[in-house]
């Protein structure tokens, strides 16, 4: 909401200048490019989403009535229990694209519990939805944010449960931003509500919604193409990019979208971190339970946030606490690059498509990578295991950052899920160790987000794979997910010993998982040169790096080639050279190794 006098945000605007014809033409070109990049969905798809949400509203109300009846409430009370479906994330902000999921909260009165939600809601959903319309229904009650995921008539949905302890009835006009709604809730229940509350606050704090949405689409596309989106990996998540764009809109309230995008990079390039980005004054006066509000003057941990971006809804929190030194350096580099391109676009010397070119993480950025490989012999075991390790990768990055030989550790913001057909135990162990010799070529490699395979044909391919495996009892399917970390070494570094570091990561982050089973869950970390990266990391038209061939010269001047497999004779480390990965390493348990550069 604008302050008195029309001011948005905590400071006055940097400019009230009106857009020029050049600005308007640049905005038209930006929107045209976003459409060419398939960033907008069709009206038909939007209407399909709205129909699904309308149906969910009816299903939610019936679910709440059903539980009320089971609790023995009177008919009059049951009739008035109400219930509400609200959205957040990209759909709520008005920037959803084709195929994206809808983040949805099922708001329930005080008598409904999260146990009721997982026990009863799926049953009511299946009963009321048209036959065959519900697919891929998955319940995750033990997740950090308990959730039900599904497809309803082809629309992806993430359903969260939200309880309002102070209301025995939920009306459809309930204002979700009221802080009192958080009274009587656990920390987990507060988290469930905050996505909605942050989104609704944000929309009330920008001058022009249309400008905000077009600019946010551009920034989200840019961050995705450049591989710098994803809170779990130490990059800004969707809500962070939205807050940053909203702040620039506040600083230039009369500007059009193209100007906001160009100014975005200028402002972020010059921002004096760790000065926080906030859209409104932080509410330190409201007191509800033990809810913690971001305050570096009181909480020592808040002082160490490198790029604090603070959510606008009470209790205000830092949405960028996962950002690390390396990921901040990568973000800064990308902002500088984008700022230069945007300036050229505005003066007509470049095009918007230049801003959205794909990252070069695998093709050019690094010579050395760490491959973090999780493996299981069933999909049911692999999905939670790989998802857990995905959430731990940033802790490995922190350890790598502290290594004296490493200048930068850059985690790629997706994992790569592969399937392997193995015929004996030796082949199973090779697949678990990163070998692609037995990869099932008929099953597409899928990228993962937050531990879930999102490849278009992955689930179908897995069904086919398991059917083939069932027809031949001698085949064991191995499911792997690999996360890559690009390494930049300090100049002059000749050797790199990561044995103790990796052992520490294994013991402190991996094996402590409460569901860890050494029989079912495997993890291996290996060093991979850029020339040995798997082919499926490269799209058509991309050039995979190649290794420069070096010849060794004998005393008589003749060239000598190193055998494919030999013993590394360094006195400090006699170990086997595995030419399959193009690296020197040793296994100490599942995930310890040494890298040597001779």
XYZ file of N, CA and C in Angstrom, residues 123-285:
489
model
N -9.166 -38.824 -0.207
C -10.366 -39.644 -0.440
C -11.501 -38.800 -1.020
N -11.743 -37.633 -0.447
C -12.798 -36.742 -0.947
C -12.443 -36.236 -2.347
N -11.183 -35.943 -2.539
C -10.719 -35.476 -3.842
C -11.013 -36.504 -4.933
N -10.629 -37.742 -4.685
C -10.851 -38.804 -5.678
C -12.343 -39.037 -5.912
N -13.136 -38.883 -4.868
C -14.579 -39.134 -4.969
C -15.285 -38.047 -5.786
N -14.878 -36.786 -5.597
C -15.604 -35.681 -6.215
C -15.070 -35.283 -7.590
N -13.813 -35.531 -7.848
C -13.236 -35.151 -9.142
C -13.741 -36.116 -10.218
N -13.831 -35.659 -11.459
C -14.238 -36.552 -12.551
C -13.319 -37.766 -12.638
N -13.887 -38.888 -13.010
C -13.126 -40.128 -13.068
C -11.919 -39.978 -13.998
N -10.770 -40.387 -13.487
C -9.549 -40.361 -14.289
C -8.852 -39.015 -14.343
N -9.428 -37.993 -13.673
C -8.844 -36.654 -13.764
C -7.687 -36.441 -12.787
N -7.605 -37.290 -11.749
C -6.546 -37.156 -10.750
C -5.439 -38.165 -11.055
N -4.242 -37.673 -11.279
C -3.092 -38.543 -11.535
C -1.905 -38.080 -10.697
N -0.947 -38.971 -10.548
C 0.320 -38.673 -9.856
C 0.089 -38.095 -8.457
N -0.916 -38.627 -7.771
C -1.233 -38.164 -6.420
C -0.180 -38.693 -5.449
N 0.507 -37.782 -4.769
C 1.589 -38.154 -3.857
C 1.434 -37.396 -2.542
N 1.461 -38.130 -1.436
C 1.344 -37.527 -0.111
C 2.726 -37.462 0.544
N 3.067 -36.300 1.076
C 4.370 -36.118 1.725
C 4.165 -35.480 3.109
N 3.603 -36.242 4.029
C 3.302 -35.686 5.355
C 4.544 -35.403 6.192
N 5.683 -36.037 5.850
C 6.891 -35.879 6.662
C 7.850 -34.836 6.096
N 7.465 -34.166 5.019
C 8.330 -33.150 4.431
C 8.441 -31.947 5.358
N 9.485 -31.126 5.165
C 9.656 -29.921 5.978
C 8.412 -29.046 5.872
N 7.878 -28.950 4.644
C 6.577 -28.322 4.429
C 5.644 -29.418 3.935
N 4.880 -30.059 4.824
C 4.014 -31.174 4.427
C 3.113 -30.785 3.253
N 3.002 -31.675 2.264
C 2.379 -31.279 1.013
C 1.758 -32.479 0.315
N 0.722 -32.213 -0.465
C 0.146 -33.200 -1.382
C 0.375 -32.672 -2.793
N 0.996 -33.470 -3.635
C 1.201 -33.070 -5.027
C 0.350 -33.971 -5.931
N -0.139 -33.399 -7.007
C -0.983 -34.148 -7.919
C -1.145 -33.401 -9.234
N -1.737 -34.091 -10.192
C -2.215 -33.459 -11.412
C -3.728 -33.618 -11.457
N -4.401 -32.515 -11.716
C -5.861 -32.518 -11.810
C -6.195 -32.010 -13.204
N -6.735 -32.905 -14.031
C -6.997 -32.578 -15.446
C -5.744 -32.021 -16.132
N -4.595 -32.575 -15.763
C -3.339 -32.168 -16.379
C -2.692 -30.954 -15.753
N -3.358 -30.334 -14.777
C -2.804 -29.159 -14.099
C -2.039 -29.609 -12.858
N -0.760 -29.242 -12.773
C 0.060 -29.591 -11.612
C -0.327 -28.733 -10.415
N -0.504 -29.391 -9.268
C -0.894 -28.695 -8.043
C -0.014 -29.120 -6.885
N 0.377 -28.155 -6.069
C 0.998 -28.411 -4.774
C 0.016 -27.920 -3.718
N -0.516 -28.834 -2.927
C -1.527 -28.494 -1.928
C -0.919 -28.494 -0.532
N -1.006 -27.359 0.136
C -0.576 -27.234 1.520
C -1.806 -27.061 2.413
N -1.644 -27.452 3.662
C -2.728 -27.333 4.641
C -2.485 -26.110 5.517
N -3.541 -25.294 5.696
C -3.435 -24.124 6.556
C -4.576 -24.077 7.558
N -4.240 -24.083 8.821
C -5.258 -24.042 9.878
C -5.278 -22.659 10.519
N -6.468 -22.145 10.773
C -6.639 -20.873 11.472
C -7.200 -21.178 12.855
N -6.342 -21.109 13.869
C -6.735 -21.549 15.218
C -7.766 -20.637 15.865
N -7.814 -19.361 15.452
C -8.726 -18.415 16.114
C -10.101 -18.380 15.452
N -10.297 -19.161 14.396
C -11.597 -19.146 13.702
C -12.195 -20.552 13.654
N -13.428 -20.657 14.106
C -14.149 -21.933 13.991
C -14.890 -22.020 12.670
N -14.919 -20.929 11.936
C -15.505 -20.885 10.595
C -14.558 -20.095 9.678
N -14.460 -20.532 8.419
C -13.606 -19.843 7.450
C -14.489 -19.293 6.331
N -14.601 -17.973 6.294
C -15.381 -17.335 5.244
C -14.500 -17.056 4.031
N -15.117 -16.969 2.869
C -14.357 -16.780 1.632
C -13.710 -15.405 1.552
N -14.230 -14.437 2.313
C -13.652 -13.091 2.270
C -12.608 -12.877 3.376
N -12.134 -13.961 3.982
C -11.128 -13.858 5.033
C -9.871 -13.161 4.495
N -9.397 -12.129 5.205
C -8.189 -11.392 4.816
C -6.981 -12.126 5.390
N -6.150 -12.685 4.507
C -5.065 -13.554 4.945
C -3.871 -12.792 5.511
N -3.766 -11.491 5.272
C -2.600 -10.743 5.727
C -2.693 -10.293 7.185
N -3.830 -10.498 7.820
C -3.993 -10.092 9.222
C -3.068 -10.911 10.121
N -2.152 -10.275 10.879
C -1.226 -11.030 11.725
C -1.908 -11.913 12.755
N -3.090 -11.508 13.229
C -3.773 -12.289 14.259
C -4.082 -13.715 13.812
N -4.116 -13.958 12.502
C -4.384 -15.309 12.005
C -3.311 -16.298 12.460
N -2.157 -15.788 12.889
C -1.049 -16.656 13.284
C -1.127 -17.061 14.750
N -2.048 -16.506 15.477
C -2.133 -16.806 16.914
C -2.537 -18.270 17.139
N -1.858 -18.888 18.082
C -2.187 -20.262 18.451
C -1.643 -21.312 17.515
N -0.766 -20.938 16.577
C -0.236 -21.888 15.601
C 1.182 -22.310 15.941
N 1.547 -23.503 15.509
C 2.925 -23.960 15.639
C 3.785 -23.274 14.574
N 5.104 -23.379 14.705
C 6.005 -22.793 13.708
C 5.739 -23.369 12.326
N 5.473 -24.663 12.267
C 5.189 -25.293 10.980
C 3.905 -24.739 10.372
N 2.879 -24.549 11.187
C 1.613 -24.009 10.685
C 1.774 -22.569 10.212
N 2.628 -21.808 10.878
C 2.904 -20.445 10.433
C 3.582 -20.464 9.064
N 4.543 -21.360 8.885
C 5.232 -21.471 7.587
C 4.239 -21.798 6.475
N 3.278 -22.657 6.775
C 2.303 -23.045 5.758
C 1.500 -21.834 5.266
N 1.213 -20.897 6.164
C 0.412 -19.725 5.804
C 1.226 -18.614 5.162
N 2.539 -18.581 5.409
C 3.316 -17.400 5.048
C 3.458 -17.170 3.551
N 3.447 -18.229 2.750
C 3.552 -18.040 1.303
C 2.431 -17.174 0.768
N 1.225 -17.451 1.224
C 0.054 -16.666 0.818
C 0.166 -15.236 1.331
N 0.546 -15.092 2.581
C 0.593 -13.769 3.199
C 1.643 -12.874 2.541
N 2.797 -13.446 2.219
C 3.860 -12.674 1.550
C 3.421 -12.234 0.169
N 2.808 -13.134 -0.592
C 2.373 -12.794 -1.953
C 1.332 -11.675 -1.935
N 0.355 -11.767 -1.021
C -0.691 -10.755 -0.984
C -0.139 -9.403 -0.529
N 0.786 -9.404 0.425
C 1.421 -8.146 0.851
C 2.197 -7.526 -0.316
N 2.933 -8.351 -1.031
C 3.765 -7.845 -2.112
C 2.926 -7.150 -3.189
N 1.817 -7.763 -3.552
C 0.966 -7.187 -4.593
C 0.400 -5.835 -4.176
N 0.282 -5.604 -2.882
C -0.251 -4.328 -2.404
C 0.825 -3.246 -2.316
N 2.073 -3.616 -2.572
C 3.187 -2.693 -2.352
C 3.868 -2.237 -3.633
N 3.317 -2.585 -4.798
C 3.909 -2.146 -6.070
C 2.993 -1.110 -6.722
N 3.561 -0.117 -7.417
C 2.749 0.960 -7.999
C 1.840 0.502 -9.136
N 2.387 -0.287 -10.079
C 1.625 -0.725 -11.250
C 1.789 -2.231 -11.414
N 0.704 -2.969 -11.217
C 0.802 -4.429 -11.268
C 1.235 -4.936 -12.641
N 0.713 -4.331 -13.702
C 1.071 -4.786 -15.039
C 2.557 -4.638 -15.315
N 3.129 -3.517 -14.909
C 4.566 -3.284 -15.087
C 5.365 -4.285 -14.258
N 4.974 -4.453 -13.005
C 5.638 -5.409 -12.118
C 5.637 -6.810 -12.716
N 4.496 -7.244 -13.222
C 4.384 -8.609 -13.730
C 5.231 -8.830 -14.978
N 5.216 -7.886 -15.903
C 6.021 -8.045 -17.119
C 7.506 -8.056 -16.778
N 7.926 -7.155 -15.887
C 9.338 -7.105 -15.499
C 9.741 -8.366 -14.750
N 8.855 -8.858 -13.873
C 9.172 -10.066 -13.119
C 9.290 -11.273 -14.040
N 8.435 -11.359 -15.028
C 8.567 -12.450 -16.005
C 9.963 -12.441 -16.631
N 10.423 -11.253 -16.997
C 11.731 -11.142 -17.626
C 12.848 -11.566 -16.672
N 12.799 -11.108 -15.437
C 13.846 -11.428 -14.474
C 13.821 -12.911 -14.115
N 12.649 -13.485 -13.977
C 12.557 -14.916 -13.690
C 13.113 -15.745 -14.854
N 12.798 -15.363 -16.082
C 13.316 -16.082 -17.237
C 14.834 -15.959 -17.300
N 15.340 -14.741 -17.093
C 16.785 -14.520 -17.096
C 17.478 -15.373 -16.034
N 16.963 -15.364 -14.813
C 17.614 -16.111 -13.731
C 17.555 -17.614 -13.983
N 16.486 -18.066 -14.608
C 16.374 -19.482 -14.938
C 17.372 -19.871 -16.025
N 17.442 -19.083 -17.079
C 18.355 -19.395 -18.184
C 19.818 -19.327 -17.747
N 20.113 -18.456 -16.807
C 21.496 -18.314 -16.365
C 21.825 -19.240 -15.185
N 20.863 -20.058 -14.744
C 21.127 -21.050 -13.710
C 21.360 -20.477 -12.331
N 20.707 -19.357 -12.012
C 20.912 -18.736 -10.694
C 19.589 -18.605 -9.944
N 18.721 -19.566 -10.101
C 17.444 -19.582 -9.379
C 17.353 -20.880 -8.585
N 16.963 -20.786 -7.335
C 16.774 -21.987 -6.527
C 17.331 -21.837 -5.132
N 16.461 -21.576 -4.172
C 16.864 -21.355 -2.787
C 17.618 -22.544 -2.211
N 17.222 -23.744 -2.592
C 17.811 -24.938 -2.002
C 19.286 -25.071 -2.345
N 19.707 -24.439 -3.464
C 21.102 -24.504 -3.894
C 21.918 -23.285 -3.465
N 21.284 -22.336 -2.801
C 22.001 -21.138 -2.385
C 21.825 -19.973 -3.330
N 20.822 -20.038 -4.198
C 20.487 -18.934 -5.097
C 19.135 -18.349 -4.693
N 18.785 -17.170 -5.182
C 17.460 -16.619 -4.866
C 16.337 -17.506 -5.406
N 15.314 -17.696 -4.604
C 14.120 -18.392 -5.067
C 13.158 -17.415 -5.709
N 12.011 -17.922 -6.145
C 11.044 -17.084 -6.847
C 10.572 -15.895 -6.051
N 10.356 -16.074 -4.746
C 9.865 -14.964 -3.929
C 10.922 -13.872 -3.807
N 12.193 -14.240 -3.813
C 13.261 -13.247 -3.710
C 13.332 -12.388 -4.959
N 13.320 -13.018 -6.133
C 13.340 -12.232 -7.372
C 12.121 -11.310 -7.408
N 10.980 -11.784 -6.923
C 9.774 -10.945 -6.922
C 9.940 -9.735 -6.006
N 10.497 -9.941 -4.823
C 10.704 -8.818 -3.898
C 11.681 -7.815 -4.490
N 12.743 -8.299 -5.115
C 13.733 -7.391 -5.706
C 13.124 -6.563 -6.833
N 12.336 -7.207 -7.690
C 11.669 -6.466 -8.774
C 10.680 -5.459 -8.192
N 9.938 -5.877 -7.174
C 8.970 -4.966 -6.534
C 9.674 -3.740 -5.973
N 10.863 -3.934 -5.389
C 11.593 -2.787 -4.834
C 12.015 -1.814 -5.928
N 12.450 -2.331 -7.065
C 12.829 -1.447 -8.172
C 11.601 -0.724 -8.715
N 10.465 -1.406 -8.748
C 9.220 -0.739 -9.159
C 8.882 0.411 -8.213
N 9.131 0.228 -6.925
C 8.890 1.307 -5.965
C 9.799 2.503 -6.226
N 11.037 2.227 -6.635
C 12.006 3.301 -6.862
C 11.737 4.056 -8.161
N 11.057 3.399 -9.109
C 10.732 4.020 -10.402
C 9.247 3.802 -10.684
N 8.370 4.453 -9.929
C 6.924 4.138 -9.969
C 6.234 4.478 -11.280
N 6.807 5.320 -12.115
C 6.174 5.694 -13.384
C 6.750 4.936 -14.573
N 7.753 4.102 -14.340
C 8.472 3.459 -15.437
C 7.675 2.306 -16.035
N 8.015 1.988 -17.287
C 7.443 0.819 -17.960
C 8.370 -0.373 -17.743
N 7.932 -1.546 -18.196
C 8.626 -2.799 -17.847
C 10.072 -2.829 -18.328
N 10.332 -2.379 -19.545
C 11.702 -2.422 -20.064
C 12.633 -1.579 -19.207
N 12.156 -0.432 -18.772
C 12.960 0.435 -17.913
C 13.219 -0.227 -16.572
N 12.196 -0.869 -16.012
C 12.357 -1.552 -14.729
C 13.420 -2.646 -14.839
N 13.403 -3.402 -15.934
C 14.387 -4.473 -16.114
C 15.793 -3.887 -16.187
N 15.966 -2.831 -16.982
C 17.288 -2.209 -17.096
C 17.731 -1.616 -15.759
N 16.815 -0.928 -15.071
C 17.145 -0.336 -13.779
C 17.396 -1.413 -12.718
N 16.731 -2.544 -12.858
C 16.928 -3.647 -11.913
C 18.412 -3.992 -11.805
N 19.061 -4.176 -12.941
C 20.467 -4.565 -12.916
C 21.353 -3.422 -12.420
N 21.003 -2.192 -12.752
C 21.773 -1.051 -12.246
C 21.678 -0.951 -10.728
N 20.464 -1.075 -10.210
C 20.253 -0.957 -8.764
C 20.941 -2.101 -8.024
N 20.754 -3.331 -8.516
C 21.342 -4.479 -7.835
C 22.866 -4.465 -7.918
N 23.410 -3.957 -9.002
C 24.863 -3.874 -9.155
C 25.462 -2.935 -8.106
N 24.725 -1.903 -7.759
C 25.230 -0.887 -6.839
C 24.726 -1.053 -5.403
N 23.893 -2.048 -5.177
C 23.320 -2.203 -3.836
C 24.421 -2.477 -2.813
N 24.339 -1.809 -1.688
C 25.371 -1.914 -0.656
C 25.045 -3.053 0.318
N 25.222 -4.300 -0.168
C 25.030 -5.437 0.731
C 26.047 -5.360 1.861
N 25.680 -5.762 3.070
C 24.457 -6.469 3.463
C 23.300 -5.565 3.898
N 23.206 -4.349 3.387
C 22.007 -3.545 3.639
C 20.799 -4.311 3.099
N 19.763 -4.508 3.912
C 18.663 -5.370 3.473
C 17.758 -4.698 2.443
N 17.156 -5.509 1.597
C 16.100 -5.048 0.694
C 14.769 -5.303 1.396
N 14.012 -4.230 1.634
C 12.707 -4.357 2.281
C 11.684 -3.538 1.498
N 10.448 -4.021 1.459
C 9.375 -3.330 0.740
C 8.567 -2.412 1.658
N 8.650 -2.642 2.966
C 7.935 -1.827 3.948
C 8.707 -1.918 5.246
N 8.435 -1.016 6.164
C 9.118 -1.063 7.449
C 8.801 -2.385 8.157
N 9.824 -2.972 8.719
C 9.648 -4.238 9.424
C 8.828 -4.005 10.693
N 7.851 -4.870 10.912
C 6.957 -4.761 12.066
C 7.627 -5.407 13.281
N 8.148 -4.562 14.182
C 8.759 -5.046 15.412
C 7.835 -4.892 16.611
N 6.645 -4.339 16.400
C 5.743 -4.076 17.528
C 4.787 -5.233 17.793
